[in-house]
XYZ file of C-alpha atoms in Angstrom:
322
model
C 9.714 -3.535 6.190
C 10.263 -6.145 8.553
C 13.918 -6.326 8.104
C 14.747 -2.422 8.979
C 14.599 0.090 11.338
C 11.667 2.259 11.684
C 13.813 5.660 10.591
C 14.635 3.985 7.040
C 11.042 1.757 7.052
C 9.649 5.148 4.943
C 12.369 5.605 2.536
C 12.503 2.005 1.638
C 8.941 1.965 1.437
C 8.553 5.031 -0.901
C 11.333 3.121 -3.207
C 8.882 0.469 -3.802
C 6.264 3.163 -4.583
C 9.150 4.636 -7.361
C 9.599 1.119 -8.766
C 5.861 0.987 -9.269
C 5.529 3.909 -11.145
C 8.494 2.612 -13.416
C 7.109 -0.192 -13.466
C 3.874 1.509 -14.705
C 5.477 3.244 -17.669
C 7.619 0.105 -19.145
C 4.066 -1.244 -19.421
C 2.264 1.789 -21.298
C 5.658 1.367 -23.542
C 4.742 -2.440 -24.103
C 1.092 -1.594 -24.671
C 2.342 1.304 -27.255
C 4.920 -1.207 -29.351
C 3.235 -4.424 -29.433
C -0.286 -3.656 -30.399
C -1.547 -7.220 -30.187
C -3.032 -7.904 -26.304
C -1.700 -11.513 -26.339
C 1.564 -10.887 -27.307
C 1.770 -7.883 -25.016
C 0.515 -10.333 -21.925
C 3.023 -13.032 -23.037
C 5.782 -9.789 -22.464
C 4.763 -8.804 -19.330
C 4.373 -12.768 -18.198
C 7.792 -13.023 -19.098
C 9.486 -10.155 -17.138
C 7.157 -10.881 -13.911
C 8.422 -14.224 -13.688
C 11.719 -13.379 -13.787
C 11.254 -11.239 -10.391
C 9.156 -13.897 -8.853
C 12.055 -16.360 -8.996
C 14.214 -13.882 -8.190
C 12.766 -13.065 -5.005
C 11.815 -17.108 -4.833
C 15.516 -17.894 -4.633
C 17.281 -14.770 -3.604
C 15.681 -13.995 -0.584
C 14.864 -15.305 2.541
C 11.269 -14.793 5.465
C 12.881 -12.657 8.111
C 13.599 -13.250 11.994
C 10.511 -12.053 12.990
C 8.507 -14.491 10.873
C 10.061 -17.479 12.004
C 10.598 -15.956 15.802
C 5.991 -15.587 15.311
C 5.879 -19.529 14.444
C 8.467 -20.397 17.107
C 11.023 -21.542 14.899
C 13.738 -20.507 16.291
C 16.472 -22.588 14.146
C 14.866 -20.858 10.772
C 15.320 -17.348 12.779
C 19.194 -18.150 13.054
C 19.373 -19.000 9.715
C 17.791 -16.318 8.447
C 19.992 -13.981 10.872
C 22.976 -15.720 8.874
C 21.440 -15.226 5.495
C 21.334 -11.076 6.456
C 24.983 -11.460 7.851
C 25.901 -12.948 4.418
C 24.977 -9.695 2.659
C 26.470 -6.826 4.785
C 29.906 -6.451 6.410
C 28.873 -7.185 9.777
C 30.005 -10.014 12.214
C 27.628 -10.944 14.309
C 29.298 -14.335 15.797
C 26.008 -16.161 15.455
C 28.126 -19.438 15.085
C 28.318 -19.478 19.125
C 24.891 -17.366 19.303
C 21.726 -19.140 20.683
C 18.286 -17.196 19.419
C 16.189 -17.211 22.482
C 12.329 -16.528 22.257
C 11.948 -14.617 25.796
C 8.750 -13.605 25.080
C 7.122 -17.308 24.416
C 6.206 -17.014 21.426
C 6.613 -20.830 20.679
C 3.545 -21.446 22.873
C 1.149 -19.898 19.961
C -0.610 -21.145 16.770
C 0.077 -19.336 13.733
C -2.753 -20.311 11.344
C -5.741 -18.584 9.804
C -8.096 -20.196 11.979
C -6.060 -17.865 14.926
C -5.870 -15.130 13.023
C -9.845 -14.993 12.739
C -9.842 -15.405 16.822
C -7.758 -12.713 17.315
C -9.861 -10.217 15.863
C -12.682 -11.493 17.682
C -10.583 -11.377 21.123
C -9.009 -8.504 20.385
C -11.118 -5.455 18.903
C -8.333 -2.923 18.356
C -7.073 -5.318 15.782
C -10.768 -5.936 14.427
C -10.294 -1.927 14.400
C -7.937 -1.891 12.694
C -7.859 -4.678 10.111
C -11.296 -2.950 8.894
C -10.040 0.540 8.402
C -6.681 -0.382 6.356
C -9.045 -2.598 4.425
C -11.735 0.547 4.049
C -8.469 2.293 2.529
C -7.122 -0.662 0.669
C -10.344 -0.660 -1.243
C -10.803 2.958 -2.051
C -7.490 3.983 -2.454
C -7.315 0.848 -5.630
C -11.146 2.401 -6.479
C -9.637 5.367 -7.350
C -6.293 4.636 -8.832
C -7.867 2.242 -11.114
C -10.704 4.096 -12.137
C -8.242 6.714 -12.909
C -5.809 4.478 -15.174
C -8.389 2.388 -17.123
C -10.175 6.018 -17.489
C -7.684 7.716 -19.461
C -9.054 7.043 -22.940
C -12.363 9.391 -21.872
C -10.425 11.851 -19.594
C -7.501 13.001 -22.080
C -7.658 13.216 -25.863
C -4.838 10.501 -26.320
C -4.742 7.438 -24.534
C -0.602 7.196 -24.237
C -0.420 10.660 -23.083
C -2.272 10.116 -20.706
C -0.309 6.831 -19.124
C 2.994 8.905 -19.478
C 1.312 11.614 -17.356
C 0.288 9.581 -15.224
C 3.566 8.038 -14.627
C 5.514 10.959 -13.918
C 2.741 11.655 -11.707
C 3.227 8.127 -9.611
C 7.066 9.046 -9.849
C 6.647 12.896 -8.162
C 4.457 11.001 -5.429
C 7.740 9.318 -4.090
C 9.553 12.685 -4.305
C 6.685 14.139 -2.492
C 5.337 11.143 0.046
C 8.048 10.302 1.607
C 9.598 13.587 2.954
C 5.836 14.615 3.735
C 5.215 11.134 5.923
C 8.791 11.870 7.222
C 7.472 15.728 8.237
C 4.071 14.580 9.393
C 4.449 11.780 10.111
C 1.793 8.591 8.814
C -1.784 9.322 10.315
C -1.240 13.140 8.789
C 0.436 12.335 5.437
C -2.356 10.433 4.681
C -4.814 13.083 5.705
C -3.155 15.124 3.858
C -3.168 13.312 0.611
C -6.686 11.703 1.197
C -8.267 15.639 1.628
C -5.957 16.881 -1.557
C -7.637 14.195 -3.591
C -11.017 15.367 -1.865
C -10.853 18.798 -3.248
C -9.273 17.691 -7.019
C -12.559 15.353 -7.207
C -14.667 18.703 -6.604
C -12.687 20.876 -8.890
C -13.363 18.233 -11.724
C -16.934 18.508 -11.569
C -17.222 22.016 -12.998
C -17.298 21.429 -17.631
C -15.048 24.050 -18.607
C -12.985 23.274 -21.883
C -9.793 24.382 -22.483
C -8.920 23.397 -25.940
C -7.351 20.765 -28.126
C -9.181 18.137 -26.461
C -8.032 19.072 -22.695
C -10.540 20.109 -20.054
C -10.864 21.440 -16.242
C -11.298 17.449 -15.517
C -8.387 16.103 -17.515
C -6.168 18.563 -15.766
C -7.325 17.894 -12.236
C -7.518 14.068 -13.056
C -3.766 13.981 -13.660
C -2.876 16.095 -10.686
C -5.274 13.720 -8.668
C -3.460 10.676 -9.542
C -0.626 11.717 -8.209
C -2.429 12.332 -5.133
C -3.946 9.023 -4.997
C -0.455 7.020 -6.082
C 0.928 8.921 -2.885
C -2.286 6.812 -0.934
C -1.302 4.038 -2.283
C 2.298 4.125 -0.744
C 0.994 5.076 1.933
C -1.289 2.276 2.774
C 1.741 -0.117 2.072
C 3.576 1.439 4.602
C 0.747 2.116 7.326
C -0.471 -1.727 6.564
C 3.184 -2.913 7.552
C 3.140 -1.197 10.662
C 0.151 -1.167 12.222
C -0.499 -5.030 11.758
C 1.507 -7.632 14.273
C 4.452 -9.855 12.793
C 1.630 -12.801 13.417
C -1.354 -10.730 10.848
C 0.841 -8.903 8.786
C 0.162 -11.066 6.267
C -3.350 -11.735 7.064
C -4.233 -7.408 7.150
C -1.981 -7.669 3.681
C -4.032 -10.406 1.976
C -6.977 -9.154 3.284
C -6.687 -5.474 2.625
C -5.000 -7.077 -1.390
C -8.278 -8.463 -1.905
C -10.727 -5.608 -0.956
C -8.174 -3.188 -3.179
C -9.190 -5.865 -6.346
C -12.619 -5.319 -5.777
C -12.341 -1.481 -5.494
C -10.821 -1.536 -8.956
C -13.202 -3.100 -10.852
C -15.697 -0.304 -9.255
C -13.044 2.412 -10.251
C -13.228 2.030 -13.813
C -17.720 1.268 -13.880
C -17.575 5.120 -12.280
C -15.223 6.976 -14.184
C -16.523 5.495 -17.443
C -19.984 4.078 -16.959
C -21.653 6.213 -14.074
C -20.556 9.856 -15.694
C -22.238 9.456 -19.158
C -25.576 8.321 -17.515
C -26.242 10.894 -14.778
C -24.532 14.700 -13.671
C -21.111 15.132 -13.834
C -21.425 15.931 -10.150
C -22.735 12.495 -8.928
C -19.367 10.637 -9.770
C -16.772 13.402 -8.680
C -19.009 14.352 -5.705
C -19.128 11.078 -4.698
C -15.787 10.218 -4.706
C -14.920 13.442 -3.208
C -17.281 12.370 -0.401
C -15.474 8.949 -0.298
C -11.879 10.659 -0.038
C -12.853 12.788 3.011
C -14.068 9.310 4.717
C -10.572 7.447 3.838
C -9.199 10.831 5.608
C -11.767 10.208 8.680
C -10.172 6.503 8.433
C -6.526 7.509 8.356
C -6.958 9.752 11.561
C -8.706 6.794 13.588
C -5.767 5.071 13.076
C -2.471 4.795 15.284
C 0.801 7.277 14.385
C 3.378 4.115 13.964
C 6.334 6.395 12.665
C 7.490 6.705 16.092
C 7.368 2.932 17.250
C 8.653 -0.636 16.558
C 7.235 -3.239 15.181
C 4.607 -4.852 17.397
C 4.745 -8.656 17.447
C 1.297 -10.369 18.219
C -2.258 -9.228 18.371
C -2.131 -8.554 21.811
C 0.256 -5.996 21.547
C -2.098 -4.147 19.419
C -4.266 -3.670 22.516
C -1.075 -2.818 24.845
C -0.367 0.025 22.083
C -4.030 1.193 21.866
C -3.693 1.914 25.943
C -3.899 5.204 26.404
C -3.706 6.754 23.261
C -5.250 9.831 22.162
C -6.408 11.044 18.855
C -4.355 14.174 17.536
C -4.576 16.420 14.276
């Protein structure tokens, strides 16, 4: 995200959501041919290592990272790494990168980063509502994919569902955020998973296995895999080049908690009380990430902001629109 303009940011963005849900499937297939868990792991192991070196040696931190830290000499370099791979000549052998806005004079540490949200409350804002939709978001995509063996009558069918689902999201998501815009896609979404949730709760069975709930469960997930790009993208653009990272990691670990709750509700919580507590709650919960989504700045329209300060400067003035 950091490396394009803010007209391509949701297209490349909903890519990465597309690659997930391939992703997704190539798994279920594992799972389906190699019926032993170890060996299946050992699979999977493999073919994530490969992209971690990939990315390890085939890529490079961009500008902005370096230009945060105040390392200029790693921003050129960087600047002549993304030269390397287009057509463009940029004449950066005679080219000084200059840091006009100071940004050598400040520390770029966790023990900062926990300062700034102190100083600065917009980015305490912030930081807590993407993490508030981080965690729900995974609480609900999880619950629905380790949930398939009691919502559908087969197991596989229901991962292959579900992956067409994640892979109609992209199709969907990213001309809606591009129509909308962020704030409202995700309102959108978050209110459309809202209402699935209370269609569920009604037990009306339709045959062969399939009920009201296993129908509106796989239209949900599609729902929620569209939250789920959209959080990547909103996370990238409303957090500064100097807590990007930080709102990531943060909002990453809040998401792992959410889905070991997912899976305790969809398959623990229903058998044990009404049908109505579960998808009622989590209907209840989906209106509140769309409640969180709205308090939260439209960043289709702007640049990347560069330090927590900025979040302030871009919080000035702004008013709250449907």
């Amino acid at each position: 995200l950091e490396l394009v303009s803010n007209k391509h940011r949701n297209l490349i963005n909903g890519f990465g959501g597309l690659v997930w849900a391939l992703g997704s499937s190539i798994v279920s297939a594992i799972g389906y041919l190699i019926p032993f868990w170890n060996y299946m792991y050992v699979a999977v192991a493999v073919l994530g290592l490969v992209a971690r070196l990939s990315i390890y040696f085939f890529t490079r931190e961009s500008p902005r990272f370096y230009l945060v830290k105040g390392d200029m000499k790693s921003a050129k370099e960087s600047f002549e790494f993304l030269e390397s791979l287009t057509t463009a000549n940029l004449k950066l052998d005679h080219t000084k990168i200059v840091d006009g806005r100071k940004t050598e004079s400040r520390t770029q540490n966790l023990g900062q980063q926990l300062k700034d949200l102190i100083r600065y409350p917009s980015l305490l804002k912030e930081t807590f509502l993407v993490t508030f939709l981080w965690f729900c978001i995974a609480m609900f995509f999880y619950g629905f994919n380790f949930g398939w063996g009691e919502i559908v009558p087969d197991l596989y069918i229901g991962y292959v569902v579900s992956g067409c689902g994640e892979s109609i999201a992209f199709f969907v998501v990213v001309p809606l955020i591009q129509k909308t815009g962020r704030r409202r896609a995700m309102m959108i979404l978050h209110m459309l998973a809202s209402l699935i949730f209370l269609l569920a709760i009604p037990e009306v069975e339709i045959g062969g296995g399939w009920s009201l709930e296993s129908i509106c469960c796989l239209f949900g997930v599609t729902f929620v895999a569209g939250c789920f790009t959209g959080i990547y993208l909103m996370t990238g653009e409303v957090a500064p080049n100097s807590h990007r990272g930080f709102m990531y990691g943060v909002g990453s670990g809040a998401a792992r908690i959410g889905s070991f709750i997912g899976p305790y509700i969809f398959n623990n919580l229903k058998p044990v009380t009404h049908r109505a507590v579960p998808f009622g709650g989590l209907a209840i919960i989906s209106f509140l990430c769309a409640l969180a989504a709205f308090l939260l700045v439209e960043t289709g329209d702007k640049e990347m902001i560069c330090v927590a300060a900025d979040v302030e400067t871009r919080r000035k003035g702004y008013k709250y629109r449907l």
